[in-house]
């Protein structure tokens, strides 16, 4: 297992376009998370899945954002009608929820950097 | 509302000396705390964690201390090595085992040879 994989690593788009990011988690992990990080800040929670169920969404996740995790494997994060304020690093992470505090120990991918012109 | 704060944006130490990174939090409901390390062009990597029922956790050169009354935690790295140069984030969770973490802004550590 090569860890959490994210694609594309960098996306440049024009305002108003739609973009989609993909995340492949560690195969043994049943939880998958999306975080967003802007310059000079720490990652901010967006949403998470346990298997295929989306259990929580942050208020940061506007209606233009949608995340899916079909079949509880990979996940996609789509941003519709992108705005310049969406420019950020989008981080995916996974963990295993099996009791104790294990689910809190997230393994992050390298991120997908979005630049909206 | 910044619930987790790292007030020092940067820290520079000499190789072999101790590095102390600090983190303050405001929410008394946090029950699990973690430190992550991040190199450029990579995602954050888990370093060490501590639950609220403990006040110290040690793993090799890394020790995390938790002072619940002061709502303060710190990461000690002894001895510091040039390879430790990275951005360090503290994070907290207020619902056991959800993986929903609140991160601080990060502290950039530079270890000089």
Coordinates of N, CA, C and O in Angstrom, one line a residue, chain B residues 8-89:
Chain B
X8 N 3.5 31.0 18.0 CA 4.8 31.2 17.4 C 4.9 30.7 16.0 O 4.9 29.5 15.7
X9 N 4.9 31.6 15.0 CA 4.9 31.2 13.6 C 6.2 30.5 13.2 O 6.2 29.6 12.3
X10 N 7.3 30.8 14.0 CA 8.6 30.1 13.6 C 9.5 30.0 14.8 O 9.3 30.7 15.8
X11 N 10.4 29.0 14.7 CA 11.3 28.7 15.8 C 12.6 28.2 15.2 O 12.6 27.4 14.2
X12 N 13.7 28.7 15.7 CA 15.0 28.3 15.2 C 15.9 27.8 16.3 O 16.0 28.4 17.3
X13 N 16.4 26.6 16.2 CA 17.3 26.0 17.2 C 18.5 25.4 16.6 O 18.6 25.1 15.4
X14 N 19.5 25.2 17.4 CA 20.7 24.6 17.0 C 20.6 23.0 17.1 O 20.0 22.5 18.0
X15 N 21.2 22.4 16.1 CA 21.3 20.9 16.2 C 21.7 20.4 17.5 O 22.7 20.9 18.1
X16 N 21.1 19.4 18.0 CA 21.4 18.8 19.3 C 20.8 19.4 20.5 O 20.7 18.8 21.6
X17 N 20.2 20.6 20.3 CA 19.5 21.3 21.4 C 18.0 20.8 21.5 O 17.6 20.1 20.6
X18 N 17.3 21.3 22.5 CA 15.9 21.0 22.6 C 15.0 22.0 21.8 O 15.3 23.2 21.8
X19 N 14.0 21.4 21.1 CA 13.0 22.3 20.5 C 11.7 22.1 21.3 O 11.3 21.0 21.6
X20 N 11.1 23.2 21.6 CA 9.9 23.2 22.3 C 8.8 24.0 21.5 O 9.0 25.2 21.2
X21 N 7.8 23.3 21.0 CA 6.7 23.9 20.3 C 5.5 24.0 21.1 O 5.2 23.0 21.8
X22 N 4.8 25.1 21.1 CA 3.7 25.3 22.0 C 2.4 25.4 21.3 O 2.3 25.9 20.1
X23 N 1.3 25.1 22.0 CA 0.0 25.1 21.5 C -1.0 25.4 22.6 O -0.9 24.8 23.7
X24 N -2.0 26.3 22.3 CA -3.0 26.6 23.3 C -4.4 26.3 22.7 O -4.6 26.5 21.5
X25 N -5.3 25.9 23.5 CA -6.6 25.7 23.0 C -7.7 26.3 24.0 O -7.4 26.6 25.1
X26 N -8.9 26.5 23.5 CA -9.9 27.2 24.3 C -11.0 26.3 24.6 O -11.7 26.5 25.6
X27 N -11.2 25.2 23.9 CA -12.4 24.3 24.2 C -12.1 23.2 25.2 O -11.3 22.3 24.9
X28 N -12.7 23.3 26.3 CA -12.4 22.3 27.4 C -13.0 20.9 27.0 O -12.8 19.9 27.7
X29 N -13.8 20.8 25.9 CA -14.4 19.5 25.5 C -13.4 18.7 24.7 O -13.6 17.5 24.4
X30 N -12.3 19.3 24.3 CA -11.3 18.5 23.5 C -10.8 17.4 24.4 O -10.4 17.6 25.6
X31 N -10.7 16.2 23.8 CA -10.2 15.1 24.6 C -9.1 14.3 24.0 O -8.6 13.3 24.6
X32 N -8.6 14.7 22.9 CA -7.5 14.0 22.2 C -6.7 15.1 21.4 O -7.3 15.9 20.8
X33 N -5.4 15.0 21.5 CA -4.5 16.0 20.9 C -3.5 15.3 20.1 O -3.0 14.2 20.5
X34 N -3.1 15.9 19.0 CA -2.1 15.3 18.1 C -1.1 16.4 17.6 O -1.5 17.5 17.6
X35 N 0.0 15.9 17.2 CA 1.0 16.7 16.5 C 1.3 16.1 15.2 O 1.5 14.9 15.1
X36 N 1.3 17.0 14.2 CA 1.6 16.5 12.8 C 2.8 17.3 12.3 O 3.0 18.5 12.7
X37 N 3.6 16.7 11.5 CA 4.7 17.4 10.9 C 4.5 17.4 9.4 O 4.0 16.5 8.8
X38 N 4.9 18.6 8.7 CA 4.7 18.7 7.3 C 5.9 19.2 6.6 O 6.4 20.3 6.9
X39 N 6.4 18.5 5.6 CA 7.4 18.9 4.8 C 6.8 19.5 3.5 O 5.7 19.2 3.2
X40 N 7.6 20.4 2.8 CA 7.0 21.0 1.6 C 6.6 20.0 0.6 O 7.3 19.0 0.4
X41 N 5.5 20.2 -0.1 CA 5.0 19.4 -1.2 C 4.5 18.0 -0.7 O 4.3 17.1 -1.5
X42 N 4.4 17.9 0.6 CA 3.9 16.6 1.2 C 2.7 16.9 2.1 O 2.5 18.0 2.6
X43 N 1.9 15.9 2.4 CA 0.8 16.1 3.3 C 1.3 16.0 4.7 O 2.4 15.5 5.0
X44 N 0.5 16.5 5.7 CA 0.9 16.3 7.1 C 1.1 14.9 7.5 O 0.4 14.0 7.0
X45 N 2.1 14.6 8.3 CA 2.4 13.3 8.8 C 2.2 13.2 10.3 O 2.8 14.0 11.0
X46 N 1.5 12.2 10.8 CA 1.3 12.0 12.2 C 2.6 11.8 12.9 O 3.4 11.0 12.5
X47 N 2.7 12.5 14.1 CA 3.9 12.4 14.8 C 3.7 11.7 16.2 O 4.3 10.7 16.5
X48 N 2.8 12.3 17.0 CA 2.6 11.8 18.3 C 1.3 12.3 18.8 O 0.8 13.4 18.3
X49 N 0.6 11.6 19.8 CA -0.7 12.1 20.3 C -0.8 11.8 21.8 O 0.1 11.2 22.4
X50 N -1.8 12.4 22.4 CA -2.0 12.2 23.8 C -3.5 12.4 24.1 O -4.2 13.3 23.5
X51 N -4.1 11.6 24.9 CA -5.4 11.7 25.3 C -5.5 12.6 26.6 O -4.5 12.8 27.3
X52 N -6.7 13.1 26.8 CA -6.9 14.1 27.9 C -6.7 13.5 29.3 O -6.7 14.2 30.3
X53 N -6.7 12.1 29.4 CA -6.5 11.5 30.7 C -5.1 11.4 31.1 O -4.8 10.9 32.2
X54 N -4.2 11.8 30.2 CA -2.7 11.7 30.4 C -2.2 13.1 30.5 O -2.8 14.1 29.9
X55 N -1.0 13.2 31.0 CA -0.3 14.5 31.0 C 1.0 14.5 30.2 O 1.7 15.5 30.0
X56 N 1.4 13.3 29.8 CA 2.7 13.1 29.1 C 2.6 11.9 28.2 O 2.1 10.8 28.7
X57 N 3.2 12.0 27.0 CA 3.4 10.8 26.2 C 4.7 11.0 25.5 O 5.0 12.0 24.9
X58 N 5.5 9.9 25.5 CA 6.8 10.0 24.9 C 7.0 8.9 23.8 O 6.5 7.8 23.9
X59 N 7.7 9.3 22.8 CA 8.0 8.4 21.7 C 9.4 8.8 21.1 O 9.5 9.7 20.3
X60 N 10.4 8.1 21.6 CA 11.7 8.3 21.1 C 12.2 9.8 21.5 O 12.1 10.1 22.7
X61 N 12.5 10.5 20.5 CA 13.0 11.9 20.8 C 11.8 12.9 21.0 O 12.1 14.1 21.3
X62 N 10.6 12.4 20.8 CA 9.5 13.3 20.9 C 8.6 13.1 22.1 O 8.3 11.9 22.5
X63 N 8.3 14.1 22.8 CA 7.5 14.0 24.0 C 6.4 15.1 23.9 O 6.7 16.3 23.6
X64 N 5.2 14.8 24.2 CA 4.1 15.7 24.3 C 3.6 15.9 25.7 O 3.5 14.9 26.4
X65 N 3.5 17.1 26.1 CA 3.0 17.4 27.5 C 1.6 18.1 27.4 O 1.5 19.0 26.5
X66 N 0.7 17.7 28.3 CA -0.6 18.3 28.3 C -0.9 18.9 29.6 O -0.8 18.2 30.6
X67 N -1.2 20.2 29.7 CA -1.6 20.9 30.9 C -3.1 21.3 30.7 O -3.4 22.3 30.1
X68 N -4.0 20.5 31.3 CA -5.4 20.7 31.0 C -5.9 22.0 31.7 O -6.7 22.7 31.2
X69 N -5.4 22.2 32.9 CA -5.8 23.4 33.6 C -5.5 24.7 32.9 O -6.2 25.7 32.9
X70 N -4.3 24.7 32.2 CA -3.9 25.8 31.4 C -4.3 25.8 30.0 O -4.1 26.7 29.2
X71 N -5.0 24.7 29.6 CA -5.4 24.4 28.2 C -4.2 24.6 27.3 O -4.2 25.4 26.3
X72 N -3.1 23.9 27.6 CA -1.8 24.1 26.9 C -1.2 22.8 26.6 O -1.2 21.9 27.5
X73 N -0.6 22.6 25.4 CA 0.2 21.4 25.2 C 1.5 21.9 24.5 O 1.5 22.9 23.9
X74 N 2.5 21.0 24.7 CA 3.8 21.4 24.1 C 4.4 20.1 23.5 O 4.1 19.0 24.0
X75 N 5.2 20.3 22.5 CA 6.0 19.2 21.9 C 7.5 19.5 22.1 O 7.9 20.5 21.8
X76 N 8.1 18.5 22.7 CA 9.6 18.6 23.0 C 10.3 17.7 22.1 O 9.9 16.5 22.0
X77 N 11.3 18.2 21.4 CA 12.1 17.3 20.5 C 13.6 17.4 21.0 O 14.2 18.5 21.1
X78 N 14.1 16.2 21.5 CA 15.4 16.2 22.1 C 16.1 14.9 21.6 O 15.6 13.8 21.9
X79 N 17.3 15.0 21.0 CA 17.9 16.2 20.5 C 17.4 16.6 19.2 O 17.0 15.7 18.4
X80 N 17.4 17.8 18.8 CA 16.9 18.3 17.5 C 17.9 17.9 16.4 O 19.1 18.0 16.7
X81 N 17.3 17.6 15.3 CA 18.2 17.2 14.1 C 17.8 18.0 12.9 O 16.6 18.4 12.8
X82 N 18.7 18.3 12.0 CA 18.3 19.1 10.8 C 17.1 18.5 10.1 O 16.3 19.3 9.5
X83 N 17.0 17.2 10.1 CA 15.8 16.6 9.4 C 14.5 16.9 10.1 O 13.4 16.6 9.5
X84 N 14.5 17.4 11.3 CA 13.3 17.8 11.9 C 12.7 19.1 11.4 O 11.6 19.5 11.8
X85 N 13.5 19.8 10.6 CA 13.0 21.1 10.0 C 11.8 20.9 9.2 O 11.8 20.2 8.2
X86 N 10.7 21.5 9.6 CA 9.4 21.3 9.0 C 8.4 22.2 9.6 O 8.7 23.0 10.5
X87 N 7.2 22.2 9.1 CA 6.1 22.9 9.8 C 5.4 21.9 10.7 O 5.0 20.8 10.3
X88 N 5.1 22.3 12.0 CA 4.5 21.4 12.9 C 3.1 22.0 13.3 O 3.0 23.2 13.6
X89 N 2.1 21.1 13.2 CA 0.8 21.5 13.5 C 0.3 20.7 14.7 O 0.5 19.5 14.8

